[in-house]
mmCIF file with all atom_site columns, C-alpha atoms in Angstrom:
data_model
loop_
_atom_site.group_PDB
_atom_site.id
_atom_site.type_symbol
_atom_site.label_atom_id
_atom_site.label_alt_id
_atom_site.label_comp_id
_atom_site.label_asym_id
_atom_site.label_entity_id
_atom_site.label_seq_id
_atom_site.pdbx_PDB_ins_code
_atom_site.Cartn_x
_atom_site.Cartn_y
_atom_site.Cartn_z
_atom_site.occupancy
_atom_site.B_iso_or_equiv
_atom_site.pdbx_formal_charge
_atom_site.auth_seq_id
_atom_site.auth_comp_id
_atom_site.auth_asym_id
_atom_site.auth_atom_id
_atom_site.pdbx_PDB_model_num
ATOM 1   C CA . MET A 1 1   ? 89.233  49.351  102.987 1.00 0.00 ? 26  MET A CA 1
ATOM 2   C CA . PRO A 1 2   ? 92.830  50.205  104.032 1.00 0.00 ? 27  PRO A CA 1
ATOM 3   C CA . SER A 1 3   ? 94.770  52.939  102.338 1.00 0.00 ? 28  SER A CA 1
ATOM 4   C CA . SER A 1 4   ? 97.612  51.787  100.453 1.00 0.00 ? 29  SER A CA 1
ATOM 5   C CA . LYS A 1 5   ? 99.343  55.117  100.551 1.00 0.00 ? 30  LYS A CA 1
ATOM 6   C CA . LYS A 1 6   ? 101.891 55.115  102.921 1.00 0.00 ? 31  LYS A CA 1
ATOM 7   C CA . GLN A 1 7   ? 101.645 57.844  105.827 1.00 0.00 ? 32  GLN A CA 1
ATOM 8   C CA . TYR A 1 8   ? 104.461 60.565  105.392 1.00 0.00 ? 33  TYR A CA 1
ATOM 9   C CA . ARG A 1 9   ? 106.167 60.765  108.746 1.00 0.00 ? 34  ARG A CA 1
ATOM 10  C CA . PRO A 1 10  ? 108.815 63.712  109.390 1.00 0.00 ? 35  PRO A CA 1
ATOM 11  C CA . ASN A 1 11  ? 112.093 62.686  110.041 1.00 0.00 ? 36  ASN A CA 1
ATOM 12  C CA . VAL A 1 12  ? 112.917 64.715  112.994 1.00 0.00 ? 37  VAL A CA 1
ATOM 13  C CA . SER A 1 13  ? 116.782 64.523  112.949 1.00 0.00 ? 38  SER A CA 1
ATOM 14  C CA . GLN A 1 14  ? 116.994 66.256  109.366 1.00 0.00 ? 39  GLN A CA 1
ATOM 15  C CA . PHE A 1 15  ? 114.412 68.884  110.580 1.00 0.00 ? 40  PHE A CA 1
ATOM 16  C CA . LEU A 1 16  ? 116.533 69.516  113.632 1.00 0.00 ? 41  LEU A CA 1
ATOM 17  C CA . ALA A 1 17  ? 119.896 69.614  111.834 1.00 0.00 ? 42  ALA A CA 1
ATOM 18  C CA . LEU A 1 18  ? 118.609 72.009  109.382 1.00 0.00 ? 43  LEU A CA 1
ATOM 19  C CA . CYS A 1 19  ? 117.082 74.290  111.947 1.00 0.00 ? 44  CYS A CA 1
ATOM 20  C CA . GLY A 1 20  ? 120.198 74.104  113.832 1.00 0.00 ? 45  GLY A CA 1
ATOM 21  C CA . ARG A 1 21  ? 122.340 75.095  110.392 1.00 0.00 ? 46  ARG A CA 1
ATOM 22  C CA . ASN A 1 22  ? 120.164 77.948  110.157 1.00 0.00 ? 47  ASN A CA 1
ATOM 23  C CA . TYR A 1 23  ? 120.348 79.305  113.542 1.00 0.00 ? 48  TYR A CA 1
ATOM 24  C CA . HIS A 1 24  ? 124.199 79.290  112.963 1.00 0.00 ? 49  HIS A CA 1
ATOM 25  C CA . GLU A 1 25  ? 123.798 81.108  109.818 1.00 0.00 ? 50  GLU A CA 1
ATOM 26  C CA . LEU A 1 26  ? 121.495 83.490  111.146 1.00 0.00 ? 51  LEU A CA 1
ATOM 27  C CA . LEU A 1 27  ? 123.935 84.473  114.455 1.00 0.00 ? 52  LEU A CA 1
ATOM 28  C CA . ARG A 1 28  ? 126.044 85.876  111.422 1.00 0.00 ? 53  ARG A CA 1
ATOM 29  C CA . TRP A 1 29  ? 123.240 88.206  110.477 1.00 0.00 ? 54  TRP A CA 1
ATOM 30  C CA . LEU A 1 30  ? 122.442 89.118  114.048 1.00 0.00 ? 55  LEU A CA 1
ATOM 31  C CA . PRO A 1 31  ? 124.059 92.261  115.166 1.00 0.00 ? 56  PRO A CA 1
ATOM 32  C CA . ALA A 1 32  ? 125.475 92.242  118.647 1.00 0.00 ? 57  ALA A CA 1
ATOM 33  C CA . GLN A 1 33  ? 123.455 95.390  119.640 1.00 0.00 ? 58  GLN A CA 1
ATOM 34  C CA . ILE A 1 34  ? 120.183 95.873  118.234 1.00 0.00 ? 59  ILE A CA 1
ATOM 35  C CA . GLU A 1 35  ? 116.712 97.003  119.833 1.00 0.00 ? 60  GLU A CA 1
ATOM 36  C CA . LEU A 1 36  ? 113.171 95.448  119.984 1.00 0.00 ? 61  LEU A CA 1
ATOM 37  C CA . GLY A 1 37  ? 111.665 97.290  116.409 1.00 0.00 ? 62  GLY A CA 1
ATOM 38  C CA . GLN A 1 38  ? 114.905 98.016  115.212 1.00 0.00 ? 63  GLN A CA 1
ATOM 39  C CA . SER A 1 39  ? 115.398 97.003  111.296 1.00 0.00 ? 64  SER A CA 1
ATOM 40  C CA . TYR A 1 40  ? 118.480 96.642  109.338 1.00 0.00 ? 65  TYR A CA 1
ATOM 41  C CA . VAL A 1 41  ? 119.237 95.164  105.514 1.00 0.00 ? 66  VAL A CA 1
ATOM 42  C CA . VAL A 1 42  ? 121.249 92.281  104.754 1.00 0.00 ? 67  VAL A CA 1
ATOM 43  C CA . SER A 1 43  ? 122.432 92.546  101.147 1.00 0.00 ? 68  SER A CA 1
ATOM 44  C CA . GLY A 1 44  ? 124.475 90.318  98.757  1.00 0.00 ? 69  GLY A CA 1
ATOM 45  C CA . SER A 1 45  ? 125.218 90.804  95.035  1.00 0.00 ? 70  SER A CA 1
ATOM 46  C CA . THR A 1 46  ? 121.835 89.583  94.051  1.00 0.00 ? 71  THR A CA 1
ATOM 47  C CA . ALA A 1 47  ? 119.584 90.572  96.371  1.00 0.00 ? 72  ALA A CA 1
ATOM 48  C CA . LYS A 1 48  ? 118.420 92.533  99.641  1.00 0.00 ? 73  LYS A CA 1
ATOM 49  C CA . LEU A 1 49  ? 116.830 91.353  102.729 1.00 0.00 ? 74  LEU A CA 1
ATOM 50  C CA . GLU A 1 50  ? 115.182 93.755  105.488 1.00 0.00 ? 75  GLU A CA 1
ATOM 51  C CA . VAL A 1 51  ? 115.294 92.127  108.886 1.00 0.00 ? 76  VAL A CA 1
ATOM 52  C CA . GLN A 1 52  ? 113.322 93.314  112.188 1.00 0.00 ? 77  GLN A CA 1
ATOM 53  C CA . LEU A 1 53  ? 113.758 92.290  115.443 1.00 0.00 ? 78  LEU A CA 1
ATOM 54  C CA . VAL A 1 54  ? 110.089 91.765  116.549 1.00 0.00 ? 79  VAL A CA 1
ATOM 55  C CA . GLU A 1 55  ? 110.411 90.026  120.322 1.00 0.00 ? 80  GLU A CA 1
ATOM 56  C CA . ASN A 1 56  ? 112.951 89.689  122.182 1.00 0.00 ? 81  ASN A CA 1
ATOM 57  C CA . THR A 1 57  ? 113.117 87.386  125.582 1.00 0.00 ? 82  THR A CA 1
ATOM 58  C CA . LYS A 1 58  ? 115.999 85.976  127.738 1.00 0.00 ? 83  LYS A CA 1
ATOM 59  C CA . TYR A 1 59  ? 116.047 82.551  125.641 1.00 0.00 ? 84  TYR A CA 1
ATOM 60  C CA . THR A 1 60  ? 114.364 83.399  122.311 1.00 0.00 ? 85  THR A CA 1
ATOM 61  C CA . GLN A 1 61  ? 114.014 86.062  119.488 1.00 0.00 ? 86  GLN A CA 1
ATOM 62  C CA . LEU A 1 62  ? 111.397 86.736  116.959 1.00 0.00 ? 87  LEU A CA 1
ATOM 63  C CA . ILE A 1 63  ? 112.535 88.284  113.419 1.00 0.00 ? 88  ILE A CA 1
ATOM 64  C CA . GLU A 1 64  ? 110.718 88.790  110.103 1.00 0.00 ? 89  GLU A CA 1
ATOM 65  C CA . ILE A 1 65  ? 112.674 88.556  106.880 1.00 0.00 ? 90  ILE A CA 1
ATOM 66  C CA . ARG A 1 66  ? 111.281 90.633  104.203 1.00 0.00 ? 91  ARG A CA 1
ATOM 67  C CA . ARG A 1 67  ? 112.383 91.083  100.698 1.00 0.00 ? 92  ARG A CA 1
ATOM 68  C CA . PRO A 1 68  ? 111.738 94.286  99.186  1.00 0.00 ? 93  PRO A CA 1
ATOM 69  C CA . LEU A 1 69  ? 110.007 94.711  95.611  1.00 0.00 ? 94  LEU A CA 1
ATOM 70  C CA . SER A 1 70  ? 110.063 97.438  93.167  1.00 0.00 ? 95  SER A CA 1
ATOM 71  C CA . SER A 1 71  ? 107.325 99.863  93.368  1.00 0.00 ? 96  SER A CA 1
ATOM 72  C CA . SER A 1 72  ? 105.748 98.611  90.310  1.00 0.00 ? 97  SER A CA 1
ATOM 73  C CA . ALA A 1 73  ? 105.990 94.587  91.208  1.00 0.00 ? 98  ALA A CA 1
ATOM 74  C CA . HIS A 1 74  ? 103.789 95.617  94.624  1.00 0.00 ? 99  HIS A CA 1
ATOM 75  C CA . ASN A 1 75  ? 100.727 95.427  92.022  1.00 0.00 ? 100 ASN A CA 1
ATOM 76  C CA . TYR A 1 76  ? 100.862 91.994  91.393  1.00 0.00 ? 101 TYR A CA 1
ATOM 77  C CA . ILE A 1 77  ? 102.682 90.042  93.700  1.00 0.00 ? 102 ILE A CA 1
ATOM 78  C CA . LYS A 1 78  ? 102.975 90.273  97.422  1.00 0.00 ? 103 LYS A CA 1
ATOM 79  C CA . GLN A 1 79  ? 105.995 91.112  99.542  1.00 0.00 ? 104 GLN A CA 1
ATOM 80  C CA . PRO A 1 80  ? 107.626 87.707  100.716 1.00 0.00 ? 105 PRO A CA 1
ATOM 81  C CA . LYS A 1 81  ? 108.398 87.523  104.108 1.00 0.00 ? 106 LYS A CA 1
ATOM 82  C CA . VAL A 1 82  ? 109.087 84.912  107.020 1.00 0.00 ? 107 VAL A CA 1
ATOM 83  C CA . SER A 1 83  ? 108.779 84.874  110.529 1.00 0.00 ? 108 SER A CA 1
ATOM 84  C CA . VAL A 1 84  ? 111.459 83.034  112.619 1.00 0.00 ? 109 VAL A CA 1
ATOM 85  C CA . ARG A 1 85  ? 112.061 82.122  115.995 1.00 0.00 ? 110 ARG A CA 1
ATOM 86  C CA . LEU A 1 86  ? 115.396 81.910  117.536 1.00 0.00 ? 111 LEU A CA 1
ATOM 87  C CA . TYR A 1 87  ? 115.973 79.467  120.166 1.00 0.00 ? 112 TYR A CA 1
ATOM 88  C CA . HIS A 1 88  ? 119.233 80.515  121.798 1.00 0.00 ? 113 HIS A CA 1
ATOM 89  C CA . ASP A 1 89  ? 119.112 77.640  124.572 1.00 0.00 ? 114 ASP A CA 1
ATOM 90  C CA . ALA A 1 90  ? 118.588 75.286  122.047 1.00 0.00 ? 115 ALA A CA 1
ATOM 91  C CA . GLN A 1 91  ? 120.547 76.817  119.395 1.00 0.00 ? 116 GLN A CA 1
ATOM 92  C CA . LEU A 1 92  ? 117.777 76.398  116.781 1.00 0.00 ? 117 LEU A CA 1
ATOM 93  C CA . ALA A 1 93  ? 115.859 78.613  114.102 1.00 0.00 ? 118 ALA A CA 1
ATOM 94  C CA . GLU A 1 94  ? 112.384 77.836  113.488 1.00 0.00 ? 119 GLU A CA 1
ATOM 95  C CA . VAL A 1 95  ? 109.743 79.165  110.792 1.00 0.00 ? 120 VAL A CA 1
ATOM 96  C CA . LEU A 1 96  ? 106.785 80.039  111.910 1.00 0.00 ? 121 LEU A CA 1
ATOM 97  C CA . SER A 1 97  ? 105.047 81.414  109.332 1.00 0.00 ? 122 SER A CA 1
ATOM 98  C CA . SER A 1 98  ? 105.270 82.474  105.837 1.00 0.00 ? 123 SER A CA 1
ATOM 99  C CA . GLN A 1 99  ? 103.191 84.681  103.479 1.00 0.00 ? 124 GLN A CA 1
ATOM 100 C CA . GLN A 1 100 ? 99.642  83.537  103.842 1.00 0.00 ? 125 GLN A CA 1
ATOM 101 C CA . ILE A 1 101 ? 100.672 80.677  106.081 1.00 0.00 ? 126 ILE A CA 1
ATOM 102 C CA . TYR A 1 102 ? 100.426 81.862  109.569 1.00 0.00 ? 127 TYR A CA 1
ATOM 103 C CA . HIS A 1 103 ? 100.905 79.167  111.451 1.00 0.00 ? 128 HIS A CA 1
ATOM 104 C CA . LEU A 1 104 ? 102.776 75.912  110.071 1.00 0.00 ? 129 LEU A CA 1
ATOM 105 C CA . LEU A 1 105 ? 101.754 72.771  111.299 1.00 0.00 ? 130 LEU A CA 1
ATOM 106 C CA . PRO A 1 106 ? 104.395 70.124  111.675 1.00 0.00 ? 131 PRO A CA 1
ATOM 107 C CA . VAL A 1 107 ? 102.732 67.817  109.072 1.00 0.00 ? 132 VAL A CA 1
ATOM 108 C CA . TYR A 1 108 ? 99.527  68.340  106.600 1.00 0.00 ? 133 TYR A CA 1
ATOM 109 C CA . ASP A 1 109 ? 97.280  65.979  105.373 1.00 0.00 ? 134 ASP A CA 1
ATOM 110 C CA . TYR A 1 110 ? 97.435  65.453  101.720 1.00 0.00 ? 135 TYR A CA 1
ATOM 111 C CA . PRO A 1 111 ? 95.208  66.782  99.680  1.00 0.00 ? 136 PRO A CA 1
ATOM 112 C CA . ASN A 1 112 ? 94.241  69.252  101.912 1.00 0.00 ? 137 ASN A CA 1
ATOM 113 C CA . PRO A 1 113 ? 91.863  72.604  100.748 1.00 0.00 ? 138 PRO A CA 1
ATOM 114 C CA . GLU A 1 114 ? 94.967  74.855  101.477 1.00 0.00 ? 139 GLU A CA 1
ATOM 115 C CA . MET A 1 115 ? 97.267  72.577  98.805  1.00 0.00 ? 140 MET A CA 1
ATOM 116 C CA . HIS A 1 116 ? 99.937  72.884  101.822 1.00 0.00 ? 141 HIS A CA 1
ATOM 117 C CA . GLN A 1 117 ? 102.411 69.675  100.884 1.00 0.00 ? 142 GLN A CA 1
ATOM 118 C CA . THR A 1 118 ? 102.786 67.342  103.793 1.00 0.00 ? 143 THR A CA 1
ATOM 119 C CA . ASN A 1 119 ? 106.444 68.657  104.433 1.00 0.00 ? 144 ASN A CA 1
ATOM 120 C CA . GLU A 1 120 ? 105.236 72.171  104.453 1.00 0.00 ? 145 GLU A CA 1
ATOM 121 C CA . LYS A 1 121 ? 106.928 73.096  107.411 1.00 0.00 ? 146 LYS A CA 1
ATOM 122 C CA . TYR A 1 122 ? 110.289 71.530  106.541 1.00 0.00 ? 147 TYR A CA 1
ATOM 123 C CA . GLN A 1 123 ? 110.466 73.079  102.885 1.00 0.00 ? 148 GLN A CA 1
ATOM 124 C CA . MET A 1 124 ? 109.461 76.330  104.499 1.00 0.00 ? 149 MET A CA 1
ATOM 125 C CA . ASN A 1 125 ? 112.964 75.909  106.552 1.00 0.00 ? 150 ASN A CA 1
ATOM 126 C CA . ALA A 1 126 ? 114.833 74.811  103.435 1.00 0.00 ? 151 ALA A CA 1
ATOM 127 C CA . PHE A 1 127 ? 113.434 77.944  101.651 1.00 0.00 ? 152 PHE A CA 1
ATOM 128 C CA . LEU A 1 128 ? 115.062 80.095  104.841 1.00 0.00 ? 153 LEU A CA 1
ATOM 129 C CA . SER A 1 129 ? 118.587 78.187  104.363 1.00 0.00 ? 154 SER A CA 1
ATOM 130 C CA . GLU A 1 130 ? 118.148 79.578  100.910 1.00 0.00 ? 155 GLU A CA 1
ATOM 131 C CA . LEU A 1 131 ? 117.525 82.912  101.635 1.00 0.00 ? 156 LEU A CA 1
ATOM 132 C CA . LEU A 1 132 ? 120.547 82.970  104.133 1.00 0.00 ? 157 LEU A CA 1
ATOM 133 C CA . ILE A 1 133 ? 122.687 82.264  101.243 1.00 0.00 ? 158 ILE A CA 1
ATOM 134 C CA . ILE A 1 134 ? 122.192 85.803  99.861  1.00 0.00 ? 159 ILE A CA 1
ATOM 135 C CA . GLY A 1 135 ? 124.560 87.876  101.716 1.00 0.00 ? 160 GLY A CA 1
ATOM 136 C CA . ARG A 1 136 ? 126.518 88.346  104.725 1.00 0.00 ? 161 ARG A CA 1
ATOM 137 C CA . GLN A 1 137 ? 127.411 92.286  104.620 1.00 0.00 ? 162 GLN A CA 1
ATOM 138 C CA . ILE A 1 138 ? 125.185 93.904  107.529 1.00 0.00 ? 163 ILE A CA 1
ATOM 139 C CA . VAL A 1 139 ? 124.054 97.474  107.007 1.00 0.00 ? 164 VAL A CA 1
ATOM 140 C CA . ILE A 1 140 ? 121.977 98.643  110.010 1.00 0.00 ? 165 ILE A CA 1
ATOM 141 C CA . GLU A 1 141 ? 119.406 100.839 109.329 1.00 0.00 ? 166 GLU A CA 1
ATOM 142 C CA . ASP A 1 142 ? 117.551 103.314 111.872 1.00 0.00 ? 167 ASP A CA 1
ATOM 143 C CA . GLU A 1 143 ? 113.590 103.578 111.817 1.00 0.00 ? 168 GLU A CA 1
#
């Protein structure tokens, strides 16, 4: 018996537009000179984010963005973090992993055991665009 539920199809142009906006916003955050493994803080009026350069190649960079928590919150909440790959040749930024999701698939069947939404990858990239609103003042910290 055929299913009456319509299969989800991602809107690729909408996804690429979101990744392009995230890329251009992240360029504001990236210092011109940064070394592999170096961290810096992006702070705004409401929050602070820690950013670390994890990988640096000719056409791409991999950064990890973490939201620091108070010492009492560490007992109850995992530190929010996302890994983002910046593709400089395509001018796109894509979330590769977030929290306990170590590899985001383009589309998930629904329902699924992990309870991911069918458009989980799009939602993680939309979440990144919300994180990027936090601030534009960059303070580089050496580790």
